[in-house]
Short mmCIF file of N, CA, C and O in Angstrom, two decimals:
data_model
loop_
_atom_site.label_atom_id
_atom_site.label_comp_id
_atom_site.label_asym_id
_atom_site.label_seq_id
_atom_site.Cartn_x
_atom_site.Cartn_y
_atom_site.Cartn_z
N MET A 4 -142.16 54.07 -153.24
CA MET A 4 -143.48 53.99 -152.66
C MET A 4 -144.44 53.22 -153.56
O MET A 4 -145.44 52.72 -153.08
N LEU A 5 -144.13 53.14 -154.86
CA LEU A 5 -145.05 52.45 -155.77
C LEU A 5 -145.20 50.98 -155.41
O LEU A 5 -146.31 50.46 -155.43
N LYS A 6 -144.12 50.33 -155.05
CA LYS A 6 -144.19 48.91 -154.71
C LYS A 6 -145.11 48.69 -153.50
O LYS A 6 -145.96 47.80 -153.50
N THR A 7 -144.96 49.51 -152.48
CA THR A 7 -145.79 49.39 -151.28
C THR A 7 -147.25 49.65 -151.61
O THR A 7 -148.14 48.92 -151.17
N ARG A 8 -147.49 50.67 -152.42
CA ARG A 8 -148.87 50.99 -152.80
C ARG A 8 -149.46 49.90 -153.69
O ARG A 8 -150.63 49.57 -153.57
N GLN A 9 -148.64 49.35 -154.57
CA GLN A 9 -149.09 48.25 -155.43
C GLN A 9 -149.57 47.07 -154.59
O GLN A 9 -150.66 46.53 -154.83
N ILE A 10 -148.78 46.69 -153.62
CA ILE A 10 -149.14 45.57 -152.74
C ILE A 10 -150.42 45.89 -151.98
O ILE A 10 -151.32 45.04 -151.89
N SER A 11 -150.52 47.09 -151.46
CA SER A 11 -151.72 47.47 -150.71
C SER A 11 -152.96 47.46 -151.59
O SER A 11 -154.02 46.96 -151.19
N ILE A 12 -152.85 48.00 -152.79
CA ILE A 12 -154.00 48.01 -153.71
C ILE A 12 -154.42 46.58 -154.03
O ILE A 12 -155.62 46.27 -154.05
N ALA A 13 -153.46 45.70 -154.25
CA ALA A 13 -153.79 44.29 -154.52
C ALA A 13 -154.52 43.67 -153.33
O ALA A 13 -155.51 42.93 -153.51
N GLU A 14 -154.05 43.95 -152.13
CA GLU A 14 -154.69 43.41 -150.93
C GLU A 14 -156.11 43.96 -150.76
O GLU A 14 -157.03 43.22 -150.44
N TYR A 15 -156.28 45.27 -150.98
CA TYR A 15 -157.61 45.87 -150.86
C TYR A 15 -158.56 45.31 -151.91
O TYR A 15 -159.73 45.04 -151.61
N ALA A 16 -158.07 45.13 -153.12
CA ALA A 16 -158.92 44.58 -154.19
C ALA A 16 -159.35 43.17 -153.85
O ALA A 16 -160.53 42.81 -154.00
N LEU A 17 -158.42 42.37 -153.38
CA LEU A 17 -158.74 40.99 -153.03
C LEU A 17 -159.72 40.92 -151.86
O LEU A 17 -160.67 40.13 -151.88
N THR A 18 -159.53 41.75 -150.88
CA THR A 18 -160.46 41.80 -149.74
C THR A 18 -161.85 42.19 -150.21
O THR A 18 -162.85 41.57 -149.82
N ALA A 19 -161.93 43.23 -151.05
CA ALA A 19 -163.24 43.67 -151.56
C ALA A 19 -163.90 42.57 -152.38
O ALA A 19 -165.11 42.36 -152.31
N TRP A 20 -163.12 41.83 -153.14
CA TRP A 20 -163.65 40.78 -154.00
C TRP A 20 -164.15 39.58 -153.20
O TRP A 20 -165.18 38.99 -153.51
N GLU A 21 -163.40 39.22 -152.17
CA GLU A 21 -163.71 37.99 -151.43
C GLU A 21 -164.67 38.19 -150.27
O GLU A 21 -165.24 37.23 -149.77
N SER A 22 -164.87 39.41 -149.83
CA SER A 22 -165.69 39.66 -148.65
C SER A 22 -167.18 39.60 -148.96
O SER A 22 -167.62 39.83 -150.09
N TYR A 23 -167.94 39.31 -147.92
CA TYR A 23 -169.40 39.35 -147.99
C TYR A 23 -169.96 40.45 -147.10
O TYR A 23 -171.17 40.57 -146.95
N GLU A 24 -169.07 41.23 -146.51
CA GLU A 24 -169.44 42.30 -145.58
C GLU A 24 -169.41 43.64 -146.30
O GLU A 24 -168.37 44.04 -146.83
N LEU A 25 -170.53 44.34 -146.30
CA LEU A 25 -170.63 45.62 -146.99
C LEU A 25 -169.55 46.61 -146.54
O LEU A 25 -168.88 47.22 -147.37
N GLU A 26 -169.40 46.76 -145.24
CA GLU A 26 -168.42 47.72 -144.73
C GLU A 26 -167.00 47.35 -145.12
O GLU A 26 -166.19 48.23 -145.42
N GLU A 27 -166.69 46.07 -145.13
CA GLU A 27 -165.35 45.63 -145.50
C GLU A 27 -165.10 45.86 -147.00
O GLU A 27 -164.02 46.32 -147.39
N ILE A 28 -166.10 45.59 -147.82
CA ILE A 28 -165.96 45.79 -149.27
C ILE A 28 -165.78 47.27 -149.57
O ILE A 28 -164.80 47.67 -150.21
N ASN A 29 -166.72 48.08 -149.11
CA ASN A 29 -166.65 49.51 -149.41
C ASN A 29 -165.45 50.17 -148.74
O ASN A 29 -164.84 51.07 -149.31
N GLY A 30 -165.09 49.70 -147.56
CA GLY A 30 -163.90 50.24 -146.89
C GLY A 30 -162.63 49.92 -147.67
O GLY A 30 -161.76 50.79 -147.83
N SER A 31 -162.53 48.70 -148.16
CA SER A 31 -161.35 48.32 -148.95
C SER A 31 -161.28 49.10 -150.26
O SER A 31 -160.19 49.54 -150.67
N LEU A 32 -162.43 49.29 -150.90
CA LEU A 32 -162.45 50.08 -152.13
C LEU A 32 -162.06 51.53 -151.84
O LEU A 32 -161.33 52.15 -152.63
N THR A 33 -162.51 52.06 -150.73
CA THR A 33 -162.17 53.43 -150.35
C THR A 33 -160.66 53.56 -150.09
O THR A 33 -160.03 54.54 -150.51
N LEU A 34 -160.08 52.57 -149.42
CA LEU A 34 -158.64 52.60 -149.17
C LEU A 34 -157.85 52.50 -150.47
O LEU A 34 -156.85 53.21 -150.66
N ALA A 35 -158.29 51.63 -151.38
CA ALA A 35 -157.64 51.52 -152.69
C ALA A 35 -157.76 52.84 -153.44
O ALA A 35 -156.81 53.31 -154.06
N ARG A 36 -158.94 53.46 -153.36
CA ARG A 36 -159.18 54.73 -154.03
C ARG A 36 -158.22 55.81 -153.52
O ARG A 36 -157.69 56.60 -154.30
N THR A 37 -157.98 55.84 -152.23
CA THR A 37 -157.06 56.82 -151.65
C THR A 37 -155.66 56.65 -152.23
O THR A 37 -155.01 57.64 -152.61
N LEU A 38 -155.19 55.41 -152.32
CA LEU A 38 -153.86 55.17 -152.90
C LEU A 38 -153.83 55.52 -154.38
O LEU A 38 -152.84 56.09 -154.87
N LEU A 39 -154.88 55.18 -155.10
CA LEU A 39 -154.95 55.53 -156.53
C LEU A 39 -154.91 57.04 -156.71
O LEU A 39 -154.26 57.54 -157.62
N HIS A 40 -155.60 57.76 -155.84
CA HIS A 40 -155.61 59.22 -155.89
C HIS A 40 -154.19 59.77 -155.69
O HIS A 40 -153.77 60.69 -156.40
N GLN A 41 -153.46 59.19 -154.76
CA GLN A 41 -152.09 59.63 -154.51
C GLN A 41 -151.20 59.35 -155.71
O GLN A 41 -150.39 60.19 -156.11
N ILE A 42 -151.36 58.17 -156.29
CA ILE A 42 -150.57 57.82 -157.48
C ILE A 42 -150.93 58.73 -158.64
O ILE A 42 -150.05 59.23 -159.35
N ALA A 43 -152.22 58.97 -158.84
CA ALA A 43 -152.66 59.84 -159.94
C ALA A 43 -152.09 61.24 -159.79
O ALA A 43 -151.76 61.89 -160.79
N GLY A 44 -151.95 61.69 -158.56
CA GLY A 44 -151.44 63.03 -158.32
C GLY A 44 -149.95 63.20 -158.54
O GLY A 44 -149.48 64.30 -158.81
N THR A 45 -149.20 62.12 -158.44
CA THR A 45 -147.74 62.24 -158.55
C THR A 45 -147.13 61.55 -159.76
O THR A 45 -146.05 61.95 -160.20
N ALA A 46 -147.78 60.56 -160.30
CA ALA A 46 -147.17 59.76 -161.37
C ALA A 46 -146.80 60.59 -162.60
O ALA A 46 -145.71 60.44 -163.15
N GLY A 47 -147.70 61.46 -163.01
CA GLY A 47 -147.43 62.28 -164.20
C GLY A 47 -146.22 63.17 -164.04
O GLY A 47 -145.40 63.30 -164.94
N SER A 48 -146.07 63.77 -162.87
CA SER A 48 -144.93 64.66 -162.63
C SER A 48 -143.61 63.91 -162.57
O SER A 48 -142.56 64.50 -162.72
N LEU A 49 -143.70 62.58 -162.37
CA LEU A 49 -142.49 61.75 -162.33
C LEU A 49 -142.23 61.07 -163.68
O LEU A 49 -141.31 60.27 -163.79
N GLY A 50 -143.06 61.40 -164.68
CA GLY A 50 -142.86 60.85 -166.01
C GLY A 50 -143.63 59.57 -166.29
O GLY A 50 -143.36 58.88 -167.27
N PHE A 51 -144.59 59.24 -165.45
CA PHE A 51 -145.37 58.02 -165.63
C PHE A 51 -146.84 58.39 -165.90
O PHE A 51 -147.74 58.06 -165.12
N GLU A 52 -147.05 59.07 -167.02
CA GLU A 52 -148.39 59.58 -167.34
C GLU A 52 -149.43 58.47 -167.45
O GLU A 52 -150.55 58.62 -166.96
N ASP A 53 -149.07 57.37 -168.12
CA ASP A 53 -150.03 56.28 -168.31
C ASP A 53 -150.47 55.71 -166.96
O ASP A 53 -151.66 55.47 -166.74
N LEU A 54 -149.53 55.55 -166.06
CA LEU A 54 -149.84 55.04 -164.73
C LEU A 54 -150.79 56.00 -164.01
O LEU A 54 -151.78 55.58 -163.41
N GLY A 55 -150.50 57.29 -164.09
CA GLY A 55 -151.35 58.30 -163.46
C GLY A 55 -152.75 58.33 -164.06
O GLY A 55 -153.74 58.43 -163.34
N ASN A 56 -152.82 58.23 -165.39
CA ASN A 56 -154.13 58.23 -166.05
C ASN A 56 -154.95 57.00 -165.67
O ASN A 56 -156.16 57.10 -165.46
N GLN A 57 -154.31 55.84 -165.61
CA GLN A 57 -155.01 54.62 -165.21
C GLN A 57 -155.50 54.73 -163.78
O GLN A 57 -156.63 54.34 -163.46
N ALA A 58 -154.66 55.24 -162.91
CA ALA A 58 -155.05 55.41 -161.51
C ALA A 58 -156.26 56.33 -161.40
O ALA A 58 -157.22 56.03 -160.67
N ARG A 59 -156.24 57.42 -162.12
CA ARG A 59 -157.33 58.40 -162.09
C ARG A 59 -158.62 57.77 -162.62
O ARG A 59 -159.70 57.98 -162.07
N SER A 60 -158.52 56.99 -163.67
CA SER A 60 -159.68 56.33 -164.26
C SER A 60 -160.33 55.36 -163.27
O SER A 60 -161.56 55.35 -163.11
N ILE A 61 -159.52 54.56 -162.61
CA ILE A 61 -160.07 53.60 -161.64
C ILE A 61 -160.60 54.32 -160.41
O ILE A 61 -161.63 53.94 -159.85
N GLU A 62 -159.93 55.37 -160.01
CA GLU A 62 -160.42 56.19 -158.90
C GLU A 62 -161.84 56.68 -159.21
O GLU A 62 -162.74 56.61 -158.36
N THR A 63 -162.06 57.14 -160.43
CA THR A 63 -163.37 57.61 -160.86
C THR A 63 -164.39 56.48 -160.85
O THR A 63 -165.55 56.67 -160.45
N GLU A 64 -163.99 55.29 -161.27
CA GLU A 64 -164.88 54.13 -161.27
C GLU A 64 -165.28 53.74 -159.85
O GLU A 64 -166.43 53.38 -159.60
N ILE A 65 -164.33 53.79 -158.94
CA ILE A 65 -164.65 53.48 -157.54
C ILE A 65 -165.62 54.52 -156.99
O ILE A 65 -166.60 54.17 -156.34
N ASP A 66 -165.36 55.80 -157.28
CA ASP A 66 -166.28 56.86 -156.84
C ASP A 66 -167.69 56.61 -157.38
O ASP A 66 -168.67 56.75 -156.64
N ALA A 67 -167.78 56.25 -158.65
CA ALA A 67 -169.09 56.00 -159.26
C ALA A 67 -169.80 54.83 -158.59
O ALA A 67 -171.01 54.89 -158.32
N HIS A 68 -169.06 53.79 -158.29
CA HIS A 68 -169.66 52.63 -157.63
C HIS A 68 -170.14 53.01 -156.22
O HIS A 68 -171.27 52.69 -155.85
N LEU A 69 -169.29 53.69 -155.47
CA LEU A 69 -169.64 54.03 -154.08
C LEU A 69 -170.77 55.05 -153.99
O LEU A 69 -171.45 55.12 -152.97
N ALA A 70 -170.98 55.81 -155.05
CA ALA A 70 -172.07 56.78 -155.07
C ALA A 70 -173.29 56.25 -155.83
O ALA A 70 -174.32 56.91 -155.88
N GLY A 71 -173.15 55.06 -156.40
CA GLY A 71 -174.20 54.52 -157.25
C GLY A 71 -175.22 53.66 -156.52
O GLY A 71 -175.14 53.49 -155.29
N PRO A 72 -176.16 53.12 -157.27
CA PRO A 72 -177.26 52.35 -156.69
C PRO A 72 -176.83 51.02 -156.05
O PRO A 72 -177.55 50.48 -155.22
N ASP A 73 -175.65 50.52 -156.43
CA ASP A 73 -175.19 49.24 -155.86
C ASP A 73 -174.29 49.42 -154.65
O ASP A 73 -173.78 48.43 -154.11
N ALA A 74 -174.08 50.63 -154.21
CA ALA A 74 -173.17 50.88 -153.10
C ALA A 74 -173.63 50.26 -151.80
O ALA A 74 -172.81 49.97 -150.92
N ASP A 75 -174.94 50.01 -151.67
CA ASP A 75 -175.44 49.41 -150.44
C ASP A 75 -175.57 47.89 -150.54
O ASP A 75 -176.08 47.24 -149.63
N LEU A 76 -175.08 47.33 -151.64
CA LEU A 76 -175.04 45.87 -151.79
C LEU A 76 -173.63 45.39 -151.45
O LEU A 76 -172.64 46.07 -151.71
N ALA A 77 -173.54 44.23 -150.88
CA ALA A 77 -172.24 43.69 -150.50
C ALA A 77 -171.59 43.01 -151.70
O ALA A 77 -171.45 41.79 -151.77
N ILE A 78 -171.18 43.86 -152.68
CA ILE A 78 -170.53 43.34 -153.88
C ILE A 78 -169.38 44.25 -154.28
O ILE A 78 -169.41 45.46 -154.03
N CYS A 79 -168.41 43.65 -154.91
CA CYS A 79 -167.37 44.39 -155.62
C CYS A 79 -167.61 44.02 -157.08
O CYS A 79 -167.45 42.86 -157.46
N PRO A 80 -168.02 44.97 -157.92
CA PRO A 80 -168.30 44.64 -159.31
C PRO A 80 -167.08 44.03 -160.01
O PRO A 80 -165.96 44.53 -159.84
N SER A 81 -167.30 42.97 -160.75
CA SER A 81 -166.18 42.29 -161.40
C SER A 81 -165.39 43.20 -162.33
O SER A 81 -164.15 43.12 -162.33
N PRO A 82 -166.02 44.09 -163.12
CA PRO A 82 -165.19 44.97 -163.95
C PRO A 82 -164.24 45.85 -163.12
O PRO A 82 -163.09 46.07 -163.51
N LEU A 83 -164.70 46.29 -161.97
CA LEU A 83 -163.86 47.10 -161.10
C LEU A 83 -162.70 46.27 -160.55
O LEU A 83 -161.55 46.72 -160.52
N PHE A 84 -162.99 45.05 -160.13
CA PHE A 84 -161.94 44.17 -159.63
C PHE A 84 -160.88 43.93 -160.70
O PHE A 84 -159.68 44.00 -160.43
N PHE A 85 -161.33 43.67 -161.93
CA PHE A 85 -160.37 43.40 -163.01
C PHE A 85 -159.58 44.64 -163.39
O PHE A 85 -158.42 44.54 -163.78
N GLN A 86 -160.18 45.82 -163.26
CA GLN A 86 -159.43 47.06 -163.49
C GLN A 86 -158.34 47.22 -162.44
O GLN A 86 -157.22 47.62 -162.76
N LEU A 87 -158.68 46.93 -161.20
CA LEU A 87 -157.67 47.00 -160.13
C LEU A 87 -156.55 46.00 -160.37
O LEU A 87 -155.37 46.32 -160.20
N ASP A 88 -156.91 44.80 -160.80
CA ASP A 88 -155.91 43.78 -161.10
C ASP A 88 -154.99 44.24 -162.24
O ASP A 88 -153.77 44.09 -162.15
N SER A 89 -155.58 44.81 -163.28
CA SER A 89 -154.78 45.31 -164.40
C SER A 89 -153.85 46.44 -163.95
O SER A 89 -152.71 46.53 -164.41
N PHE A 90 -154.33 47.27 -163.03
CA PHE A 90 -153.50 48.35 -162.52
C PHE A 90 -152.31 47.81 -161.73
O PHE A 90 -151.19 48.29 -161.87
N VAL A 91 -152.56 46.80 -160.92
CA VAL A 91 -151.48 46.17 -160.17
C VAL A 91 -150.43 45.60 -161.13
O VAL A 91 -149.22 45.74 -160.91
N GLN A 92 -150.89 45.01 -162.23
CA GLN A 92 -149.97 44.49 -163.24
C GLN A 92 -149.20 45.62 -163.92
O GLN A 92 -147.99 45.49 -164.19
N LEU A 93 -149.88 46.73 -164.21
CA LEU A 93 -149.21 47.89 -164.80
C LEU A 93 -148.14 48.42 -163.85
O LEU A 93 -147.04 48.78 -164.29
N CYS A 94 -148.44 48.47 -162.57
CA CYS A 94 -147.43 48.88 -161.59
C CYS A 94 -146.20 48.00 -161.67
O CYS A 94 -145.07 48.49 -161.65
N GLN A 95 -146.42 46.70 -161.80
CA GLN A 95 -145.29 45.77 -161.88
C GLN A 95 -144.48 46.01 -163.15
O GLN A 95 -143.25 45.96 -163.12
N THR A 96 -145.16 46.29 -164.24
CA THR A 96 -144.47 46.59 -165.49
C THR A 96 -143.59 47.83 -165.34
O THR A 96 -142.44 47.84 -165.78
N VAL A 97 -144.13 48.85 -164.69
CA VAL A 97 -143.35 50.08 -164.45
C VAL A 97 -142.17 49.78 -163.54
O VAL A 97 -141.04 50.22 -163.81
N LEU A 98 -142.40 49.03 -162.49
CA LEU A 98 -141.31 48.70 -161.56
C LEU A 98 -140.23 47.87 -162.25
O LEU A 98 -139.04 48.10 -162.03
N ASP A 99 -140.64 46.93 -163.08
CA ASP A 99 -139.66 46.10 -163.80
C ASP A 99 -138.84 46.94 -164.79
O ASP A 99 -137.65 46.69 -164.96
N ALA A 100 -139.49 47.91 -165.42
CA ALA A 100 -138.81 48.75 -166.40
C ALA A 100 -137.92 49.80 -165.75
O ALA A 100 -137.02 50.35 -166.40
N HIS A 101 -138.18 50.10 -164.48
CA HIS A 101 -137.44 51.15 -163.77
C HIS A 101 -137.02 50.63 -162.40
O HIS A 101 -137.50 51.13 -161.37
N PRO A 102 -136.10 49.68 -162.35
CA PRO A 102 -135.70 49.11 -161.06
C PRO A 102 -135.08 50.13 -160.12
O PRO A 102 -135.06 49.93 -158.92
N GLU A 103 -134.61 51.24 -160.66
CA GLU A 103 -134.03 52.28 -159.81
C GLU A 103 -135.08 52.92 -158.90
O GLU A 103 -134.73 53.59 -157.94
N THR A 104 -136.36 52.71 -159.22
CA THR A 104 -137.43 53.28 -158.39
C THR A 104 -137.67 52.47 -157.14
O THR A 104 -138.37 52.94 -156.24
N LEU A 105 -137.14 51.26 -157.08
CA LEU A 105 -137.31 50.43 -155.90
C LEU A 105 -136.34 50.85 -154.81
O LEU A 105 -135.18 51.13 -155.08
N GLU A 106 -136.84 50.89 -153.60
CA GLU A 106 -135.98 51.20 -152.47
C GLU A 106 -135.15 49.96 -152.14
O GLU A 106 -135.63 48.83 -152.26
N PRO A 107 -133.91 50.12 -151.72
CA PRO A 107 -133.10 48.97 -151.34
C PRO A 107 -133.73 48.24 -150.15
O PRO A 107 -134.29 48.87 -149.27
N SER A 108 -133.63 46.93 -150.15
CA SER A 108 -134.21 46.13 -149.06
C SER A 108 -133.36 46.17 -147.83
O SER A 108 -132.20 46.32 -147.83
#
C-alpha cells in the first residue's frame, strides 16, 4: 500500500502546488493529510518508525496550515510542499530497501 499512497501523496502535493483554486489546494492537502495519518498510524508497528514520524510531522504541519491565518489564501506554502516532496522520496528509499513490500504487478 505504501507505493500507492506514495504516488497519491505526490499527486496531491503537485496539485496543491500548481493550483490557483483555494478549494483544490486545501482539498488536495486534506487528502494528503489523510494518507499521511494512515501511514503514521501503521508504519511504526511495521518497523518503519522514521517513516511514521515523518508522516506525523507533516500531518501536523498540514493541520497547522489549514487552521492558520493563510488557510483562506489560495497558496500551498513552499516549506510544506518541500516536506511532502521529501516524504515521497523517503517512501521511495523505504521501498527500494524493502522490495518485498511491493505487491506483484
